[in-house]
Tab-separated table of C-alpha atoms and ligand atoms in Angstrom:
chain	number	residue	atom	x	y	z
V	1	UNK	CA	0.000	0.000	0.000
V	2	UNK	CA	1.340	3.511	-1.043
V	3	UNK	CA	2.030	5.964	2.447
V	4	UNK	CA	1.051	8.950	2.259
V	5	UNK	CA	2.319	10.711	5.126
V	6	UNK	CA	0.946	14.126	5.220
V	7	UNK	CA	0.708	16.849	7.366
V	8	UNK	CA	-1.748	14.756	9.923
V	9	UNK	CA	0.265	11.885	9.708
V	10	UNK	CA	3.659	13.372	9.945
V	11	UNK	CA	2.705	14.898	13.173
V	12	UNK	CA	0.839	11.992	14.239
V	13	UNK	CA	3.979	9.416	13.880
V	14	UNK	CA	5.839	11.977	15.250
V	15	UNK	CA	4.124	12.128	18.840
V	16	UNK	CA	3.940	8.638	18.990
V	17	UNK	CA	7.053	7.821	18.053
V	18	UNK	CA	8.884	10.557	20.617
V	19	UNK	CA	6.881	8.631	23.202
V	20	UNK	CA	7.166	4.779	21.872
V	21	UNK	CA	10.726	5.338	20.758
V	22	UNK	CA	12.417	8.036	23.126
V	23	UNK	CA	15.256	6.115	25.452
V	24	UNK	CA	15.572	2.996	23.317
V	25	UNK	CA	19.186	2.386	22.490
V	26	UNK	CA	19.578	0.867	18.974
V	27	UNK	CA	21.389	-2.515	19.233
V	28	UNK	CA	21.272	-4.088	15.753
V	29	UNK	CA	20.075	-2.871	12.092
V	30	UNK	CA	19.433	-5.049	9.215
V	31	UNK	CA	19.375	-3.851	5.566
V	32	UNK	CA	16.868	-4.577	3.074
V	33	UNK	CA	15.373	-7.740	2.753
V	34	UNK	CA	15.064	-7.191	-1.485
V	35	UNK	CA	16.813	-4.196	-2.706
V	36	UNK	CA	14.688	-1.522	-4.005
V	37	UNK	CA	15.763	0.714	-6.578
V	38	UNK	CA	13.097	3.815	-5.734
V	39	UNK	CA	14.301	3.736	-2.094
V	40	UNK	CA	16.783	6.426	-1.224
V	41	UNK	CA	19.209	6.317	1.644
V	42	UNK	CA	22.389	8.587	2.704
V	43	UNK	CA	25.277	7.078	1.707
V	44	UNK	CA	25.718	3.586	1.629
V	45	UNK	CA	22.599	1.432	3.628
V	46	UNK	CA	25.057	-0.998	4.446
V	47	UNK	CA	26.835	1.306	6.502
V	48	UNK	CA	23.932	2.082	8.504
V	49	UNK	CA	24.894	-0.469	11.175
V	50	UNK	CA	28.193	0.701	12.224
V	51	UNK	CA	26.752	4.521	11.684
V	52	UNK	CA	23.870	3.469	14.023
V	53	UNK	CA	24.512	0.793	16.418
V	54	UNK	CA	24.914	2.053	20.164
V	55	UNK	CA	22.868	5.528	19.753
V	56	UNK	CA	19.935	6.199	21.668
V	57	UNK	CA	16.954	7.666	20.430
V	58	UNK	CA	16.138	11.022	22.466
V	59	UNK	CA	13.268	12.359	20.548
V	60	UNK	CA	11.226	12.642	17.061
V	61	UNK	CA	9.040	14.706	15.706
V	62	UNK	CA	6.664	15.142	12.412
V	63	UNK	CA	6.627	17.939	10.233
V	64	UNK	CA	5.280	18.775	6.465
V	65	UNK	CA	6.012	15.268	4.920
V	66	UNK	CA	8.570	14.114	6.933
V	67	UNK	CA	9.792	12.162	10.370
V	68	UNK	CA	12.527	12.724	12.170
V	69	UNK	CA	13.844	10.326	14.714
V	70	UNK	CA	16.659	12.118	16.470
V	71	UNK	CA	19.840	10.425	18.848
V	72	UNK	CA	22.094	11.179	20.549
V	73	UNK	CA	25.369	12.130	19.208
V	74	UNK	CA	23.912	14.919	16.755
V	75	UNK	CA	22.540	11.579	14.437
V	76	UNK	CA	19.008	11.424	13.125
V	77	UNK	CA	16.914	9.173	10.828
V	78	UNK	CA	14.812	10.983	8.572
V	79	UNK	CA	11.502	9.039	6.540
V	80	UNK	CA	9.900	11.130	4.333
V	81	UNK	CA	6.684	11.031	2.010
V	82	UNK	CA	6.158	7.126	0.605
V	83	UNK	CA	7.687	5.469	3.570
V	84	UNK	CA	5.702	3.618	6.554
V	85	UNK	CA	7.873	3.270	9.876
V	86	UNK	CA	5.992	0.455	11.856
V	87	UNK	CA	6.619	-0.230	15.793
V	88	UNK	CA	6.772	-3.569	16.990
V	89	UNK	CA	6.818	-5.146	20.719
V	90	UNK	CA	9.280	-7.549	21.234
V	91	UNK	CA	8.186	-10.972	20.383
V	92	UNK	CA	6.248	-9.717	17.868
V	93	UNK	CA	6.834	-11.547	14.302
V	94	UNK	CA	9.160	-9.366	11.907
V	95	UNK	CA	7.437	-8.301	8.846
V	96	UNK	CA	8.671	-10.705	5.501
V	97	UNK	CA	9.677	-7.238	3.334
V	98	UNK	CA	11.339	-4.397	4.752
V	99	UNK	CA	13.678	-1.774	3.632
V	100	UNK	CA	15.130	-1.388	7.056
V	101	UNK	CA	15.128	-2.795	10.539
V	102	UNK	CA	16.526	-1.443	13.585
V	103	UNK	CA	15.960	-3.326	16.754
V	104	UNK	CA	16.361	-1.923	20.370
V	105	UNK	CA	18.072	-2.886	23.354
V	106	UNK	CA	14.896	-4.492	25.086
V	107	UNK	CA	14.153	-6.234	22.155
V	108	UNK	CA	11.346	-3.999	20.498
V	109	UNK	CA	12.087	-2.909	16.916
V	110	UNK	CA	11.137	-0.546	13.664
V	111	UNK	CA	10.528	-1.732	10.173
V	112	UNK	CA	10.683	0.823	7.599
V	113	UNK	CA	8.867	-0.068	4.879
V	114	UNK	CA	8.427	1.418	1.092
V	115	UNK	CA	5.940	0.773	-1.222
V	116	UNK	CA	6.665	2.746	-4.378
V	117	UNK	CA	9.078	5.713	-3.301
V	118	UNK	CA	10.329	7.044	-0.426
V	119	UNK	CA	13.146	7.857	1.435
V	120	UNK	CA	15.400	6.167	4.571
V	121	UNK	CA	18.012	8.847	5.494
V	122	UNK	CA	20.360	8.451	8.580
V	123	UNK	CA	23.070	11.556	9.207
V	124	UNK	CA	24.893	13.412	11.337
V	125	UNK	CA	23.725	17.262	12.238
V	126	UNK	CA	21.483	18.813	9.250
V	127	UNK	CA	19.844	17.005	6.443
V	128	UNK	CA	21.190	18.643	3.308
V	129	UNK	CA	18.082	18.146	1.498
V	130	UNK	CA	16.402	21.565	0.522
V	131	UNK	CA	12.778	20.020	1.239
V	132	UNK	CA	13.081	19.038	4.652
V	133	UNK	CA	15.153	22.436	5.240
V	134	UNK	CA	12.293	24.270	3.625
V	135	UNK	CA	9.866	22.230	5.776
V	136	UNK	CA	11.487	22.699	9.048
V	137	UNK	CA	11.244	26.033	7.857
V	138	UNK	CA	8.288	26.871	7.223
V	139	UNK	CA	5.140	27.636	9.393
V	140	UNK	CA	2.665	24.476	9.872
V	141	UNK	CA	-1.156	25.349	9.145
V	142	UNK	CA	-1.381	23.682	12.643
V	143	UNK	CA	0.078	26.935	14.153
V	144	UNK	CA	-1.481	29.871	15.473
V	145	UNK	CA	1.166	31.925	13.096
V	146	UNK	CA	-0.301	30.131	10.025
V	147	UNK	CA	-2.861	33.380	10.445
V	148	UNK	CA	-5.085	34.792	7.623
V	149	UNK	CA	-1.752	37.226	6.290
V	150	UNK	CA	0.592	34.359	5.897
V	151	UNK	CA	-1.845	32.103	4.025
V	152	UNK	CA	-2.302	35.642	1.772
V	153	UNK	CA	0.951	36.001	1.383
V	154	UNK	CA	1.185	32.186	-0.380
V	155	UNK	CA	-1.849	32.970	-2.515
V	156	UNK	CA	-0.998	36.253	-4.046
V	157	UNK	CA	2.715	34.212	-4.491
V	158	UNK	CA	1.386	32.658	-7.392
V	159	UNK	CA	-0.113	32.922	-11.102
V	160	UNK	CA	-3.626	34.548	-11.640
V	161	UNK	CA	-4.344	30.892	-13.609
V	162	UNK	CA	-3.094	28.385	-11.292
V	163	UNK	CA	-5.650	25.677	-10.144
V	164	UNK	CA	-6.354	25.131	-6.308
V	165	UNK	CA	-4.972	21.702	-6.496
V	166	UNK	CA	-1.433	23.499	-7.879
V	167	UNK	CA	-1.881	26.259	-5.356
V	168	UNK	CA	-2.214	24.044	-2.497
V	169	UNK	CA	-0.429	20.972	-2.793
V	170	UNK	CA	2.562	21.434	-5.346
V	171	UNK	CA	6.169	23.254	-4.884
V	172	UNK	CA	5.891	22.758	-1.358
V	173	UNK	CA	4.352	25.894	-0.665
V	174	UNK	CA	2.655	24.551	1.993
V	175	UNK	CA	5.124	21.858	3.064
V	176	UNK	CA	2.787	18.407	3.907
V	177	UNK	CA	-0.595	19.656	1.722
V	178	UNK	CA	-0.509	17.054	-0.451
V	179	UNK	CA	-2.584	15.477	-2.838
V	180	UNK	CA	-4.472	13.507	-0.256
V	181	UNK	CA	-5.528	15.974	2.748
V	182	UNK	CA	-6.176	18.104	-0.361
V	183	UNK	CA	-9.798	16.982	-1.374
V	184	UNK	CA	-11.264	17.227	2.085
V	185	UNK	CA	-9.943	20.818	2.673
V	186	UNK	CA	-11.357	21.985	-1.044
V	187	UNK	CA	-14.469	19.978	-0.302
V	188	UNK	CA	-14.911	22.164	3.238
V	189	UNK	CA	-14.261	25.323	1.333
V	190	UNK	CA	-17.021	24.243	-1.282
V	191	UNK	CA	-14.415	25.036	-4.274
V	192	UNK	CA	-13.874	22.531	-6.756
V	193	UNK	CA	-9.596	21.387	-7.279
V	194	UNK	CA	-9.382	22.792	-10.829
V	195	UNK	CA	-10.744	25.708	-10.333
V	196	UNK	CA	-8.550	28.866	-11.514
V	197	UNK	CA	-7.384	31.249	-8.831
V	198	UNK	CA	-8.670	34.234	-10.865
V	199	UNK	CA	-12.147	33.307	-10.024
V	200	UNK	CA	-12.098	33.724	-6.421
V	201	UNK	CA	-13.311	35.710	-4.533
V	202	UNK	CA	-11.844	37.342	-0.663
V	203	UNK	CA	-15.203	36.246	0.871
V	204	UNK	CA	-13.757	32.288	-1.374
V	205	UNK	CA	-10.205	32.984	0.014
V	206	UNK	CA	-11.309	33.114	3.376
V	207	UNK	CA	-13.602	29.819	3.301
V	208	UNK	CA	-10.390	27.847	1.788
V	209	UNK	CA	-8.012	28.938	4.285
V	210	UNK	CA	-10.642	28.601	7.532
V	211	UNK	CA	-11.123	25.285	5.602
V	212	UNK	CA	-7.694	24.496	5.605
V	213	UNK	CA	-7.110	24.732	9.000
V	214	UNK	CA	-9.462	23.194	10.575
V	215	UNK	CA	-9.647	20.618	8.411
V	216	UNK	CA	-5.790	19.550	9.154
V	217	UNK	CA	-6.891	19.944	12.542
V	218	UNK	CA	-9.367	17.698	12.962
V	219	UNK	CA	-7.283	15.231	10.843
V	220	UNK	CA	-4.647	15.473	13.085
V	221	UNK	CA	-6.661	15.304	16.279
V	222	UNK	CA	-8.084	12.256	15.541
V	223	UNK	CA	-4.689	10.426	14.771
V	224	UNK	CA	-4.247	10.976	10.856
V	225	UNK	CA	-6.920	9.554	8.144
V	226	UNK	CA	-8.553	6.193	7.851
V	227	UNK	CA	-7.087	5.751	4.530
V	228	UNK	CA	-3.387	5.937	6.281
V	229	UNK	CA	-1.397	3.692	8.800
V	230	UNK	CA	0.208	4.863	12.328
V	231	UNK	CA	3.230	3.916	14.083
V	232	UNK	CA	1.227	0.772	15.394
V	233	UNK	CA	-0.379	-0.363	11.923
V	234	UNK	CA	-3.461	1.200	12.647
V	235	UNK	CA	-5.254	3.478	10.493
V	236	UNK	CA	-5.839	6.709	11.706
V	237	UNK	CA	-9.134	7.911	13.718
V	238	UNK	CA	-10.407	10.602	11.137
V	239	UNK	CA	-12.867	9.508	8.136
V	240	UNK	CA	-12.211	11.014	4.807
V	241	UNK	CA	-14.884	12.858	2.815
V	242	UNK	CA	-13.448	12.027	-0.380
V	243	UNK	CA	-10.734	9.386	-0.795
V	244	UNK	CA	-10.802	6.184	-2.391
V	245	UNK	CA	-12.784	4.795	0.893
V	246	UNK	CA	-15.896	7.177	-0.247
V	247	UNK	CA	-15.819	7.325	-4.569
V	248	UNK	CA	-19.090	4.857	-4.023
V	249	UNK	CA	-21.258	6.819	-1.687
V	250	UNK	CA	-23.439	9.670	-2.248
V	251	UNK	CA	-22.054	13.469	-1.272
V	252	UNK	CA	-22.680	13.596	2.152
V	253	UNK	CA	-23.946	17.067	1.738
V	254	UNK	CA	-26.228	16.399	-1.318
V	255	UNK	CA	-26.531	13.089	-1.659
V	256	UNK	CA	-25.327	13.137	-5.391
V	257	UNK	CA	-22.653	11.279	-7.017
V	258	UNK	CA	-18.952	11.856	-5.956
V	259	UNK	CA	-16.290	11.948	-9.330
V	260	UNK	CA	-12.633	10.531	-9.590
V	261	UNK	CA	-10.649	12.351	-12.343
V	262	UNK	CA	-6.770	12.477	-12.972
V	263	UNK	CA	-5.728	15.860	-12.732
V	264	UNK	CA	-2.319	17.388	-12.576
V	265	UNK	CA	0.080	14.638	-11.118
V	266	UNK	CA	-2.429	11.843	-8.957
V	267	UNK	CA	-6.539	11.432	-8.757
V	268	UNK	CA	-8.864	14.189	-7.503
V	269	UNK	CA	-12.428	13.693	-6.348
V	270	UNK	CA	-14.864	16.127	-6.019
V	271	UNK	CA	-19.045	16.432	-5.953
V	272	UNK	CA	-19.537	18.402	-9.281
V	273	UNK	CA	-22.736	19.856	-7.307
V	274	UNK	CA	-20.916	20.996	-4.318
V	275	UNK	CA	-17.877	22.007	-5.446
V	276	UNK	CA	-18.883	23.850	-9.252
V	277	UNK	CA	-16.152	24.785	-11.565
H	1	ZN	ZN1	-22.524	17.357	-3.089
C-alpha cells in the first residue's frame, strides 16, 4: 500500500514515536530484505549499522512530509513522504519485506517499509536536502502563526491561472498539503480542485483557508486519516470525505454522485454539485 504521510500523519507518527521510541538504544540494524531501486538512503545502507549501532533515540518529531527520529550524538533518521515506519513489541513476528530494521536494546524494533518511493536517510547534524530544510522552515497550518496574512501572502505568491490543487499541494508551498488531505480541505471550502485562482473571490479565500485549518486539525486530532497507517499499523481515527474509501457513496452534503478524475500529477475527487467549476 502507497504511504502517504501528510501533514496529519507526519505529526501523528511523530508524537507517537517521541513517546514509543524516546530512550531505546539501537542494538542491531538489518538492511533490506530485497533491494529496491526507488528507495533512497544517505550514503551507503550498508553502513547504517556501524553509523547506528549504540545511539539512543532522544526524541522525534513530524513535520510537512517528513519524520525525524533524532539520537544522541547529533545523528538522526529521517523518513519522508512514501515510507511507513511500523513499531513492533518484542516478540512480535518481523514483517517478511522491509527496507530497514533497527531493533532496540529491550528487544522492540522498527521496520521501515516502502511501497513505491520514499526515502530512509540516517546523518549526522542537518539534512542537506532543501525540502526538509524548507519544511522545518516553514510555518505548519497547525500553528497559530499560520494566520489569515501568511496564508495571503502564499496565494498572491502565485499565477492569476493556477488551479487550487497546484496552489495548495505542489512546490511545497505549503510543506505536507498534499494530494491527499487536499480533497477534504477543497471539499470544506465548497471550491472545486481545478478551479482557476482568478475566479475567487476574498469572501472564497477566506472559506479555503478557515477550511484548511481546521480541516488539518481535525485530521490530526483524531490520529491521521482512515485511509493511512500509524506507528502501530493502525489506520488513523479521522474519516475522509473524499478518498478512495468514499468514490461509491453519495455526497454527504447532497446526496449526489462523488467523481474521480486524474488531474495534474495523482486522482482528484470532487461532488460536481458541491464544489462547481
Ligand atoms: Zn454534493
Amino acid at each position: 500500500m502507497l504511504t502517504m504521510l501528510e501533514i496529519p500523519e507526519s505529526k501523528t507518527i511523530g508524537i507517537q514515536a517521541e513517546d514509543t521510541l524516546s530512550g531505546k538504544t539501537i542494538t542491531n540494524v538489518f538492511t533490506a530484505t530485497k533491494p529496491h531501486k526507488l528507495t533512497a538512503y544517505h550514503g551507503e545502507p550498508a553502513q547504517y549499522k556501524n553509523f547506528l549501532t549504540g545511539r539512543q533515540i532522544t526524541s522525534a518529531r513530524g513535520h510537512g512530509m517528513f519524520v525525524d527520529l533524532c539520537c544522541d550524538a547529533e545523528t538522526n533518521i529521517t523518513i519522508g513522504d512514501g515510507t511507513n515506519l511500523r513499531y513492533y513489541a518484542a516478540g512480535e513476528p518481523c514483517p517478511e519485506k522491509h527496507q530497514l530494521l533497527i531493533e532496540f536494546h529491550d528487544g522492540s524494533f522498527i521496520a521501515f517499509t516502502v511501497a513505491m518511493y520514499g526515502g530512509i536517510w540516517a546523518y549526522k547534524g542537518v539534512f542537506d536536502n532543501k525540502y526538509h530544510r524548507g519544511s522545518l522552515e516553514s510555518i505548519s497550518p497547525l500553528e497559530d502563526a499560520f494566520d489569515e496574512s501568511y496564508f495571503d501572502n502564499i496565494f498572491r505568491n502565485t499565477s492569476k491561472n493556477i488551479s487550487l490543487k497546484a496552489l495548495l499541494a505542489t512546490e511545497q508551498r505549503i510543506p505536507g498539503l498534499g494530494n491527499g488531505v487536499l480533497q477534504d480541505i477543497l471539499f470544506n471550502a465548497g471550491l472545486h480542485p481545478k478551479r482557476k485562482k482568478s475566479t475567487l473571490n476574498d469572501f472564497h479565500e477566506a472559506e479555503l483557508f478557515h477550511s484548511l485549518k481546521a480541516t488539518l486539525k481535525k485530521m490530526t486530532d483524531r490520529g491521521g486519516r482512515d485511509t493511512e497507517k500509524d506507528l502501530f499499523g493502525n489506520n488513523g481515527g479521522y474519516k475522509t470525505i473524499l478518498s478512495k474509501n468514499t468514490l461509491n457513496k453519495p455526497c454527504p452534503n447532497c446526496g449526489g454522485p462523488l467523481v474521480k478524475e486524474s488531474y495534474f500529477g495523482g486522482a482528484v475527487y470532487f461532488c460536481p454539485n458541491c464544489q462547481p467549476l
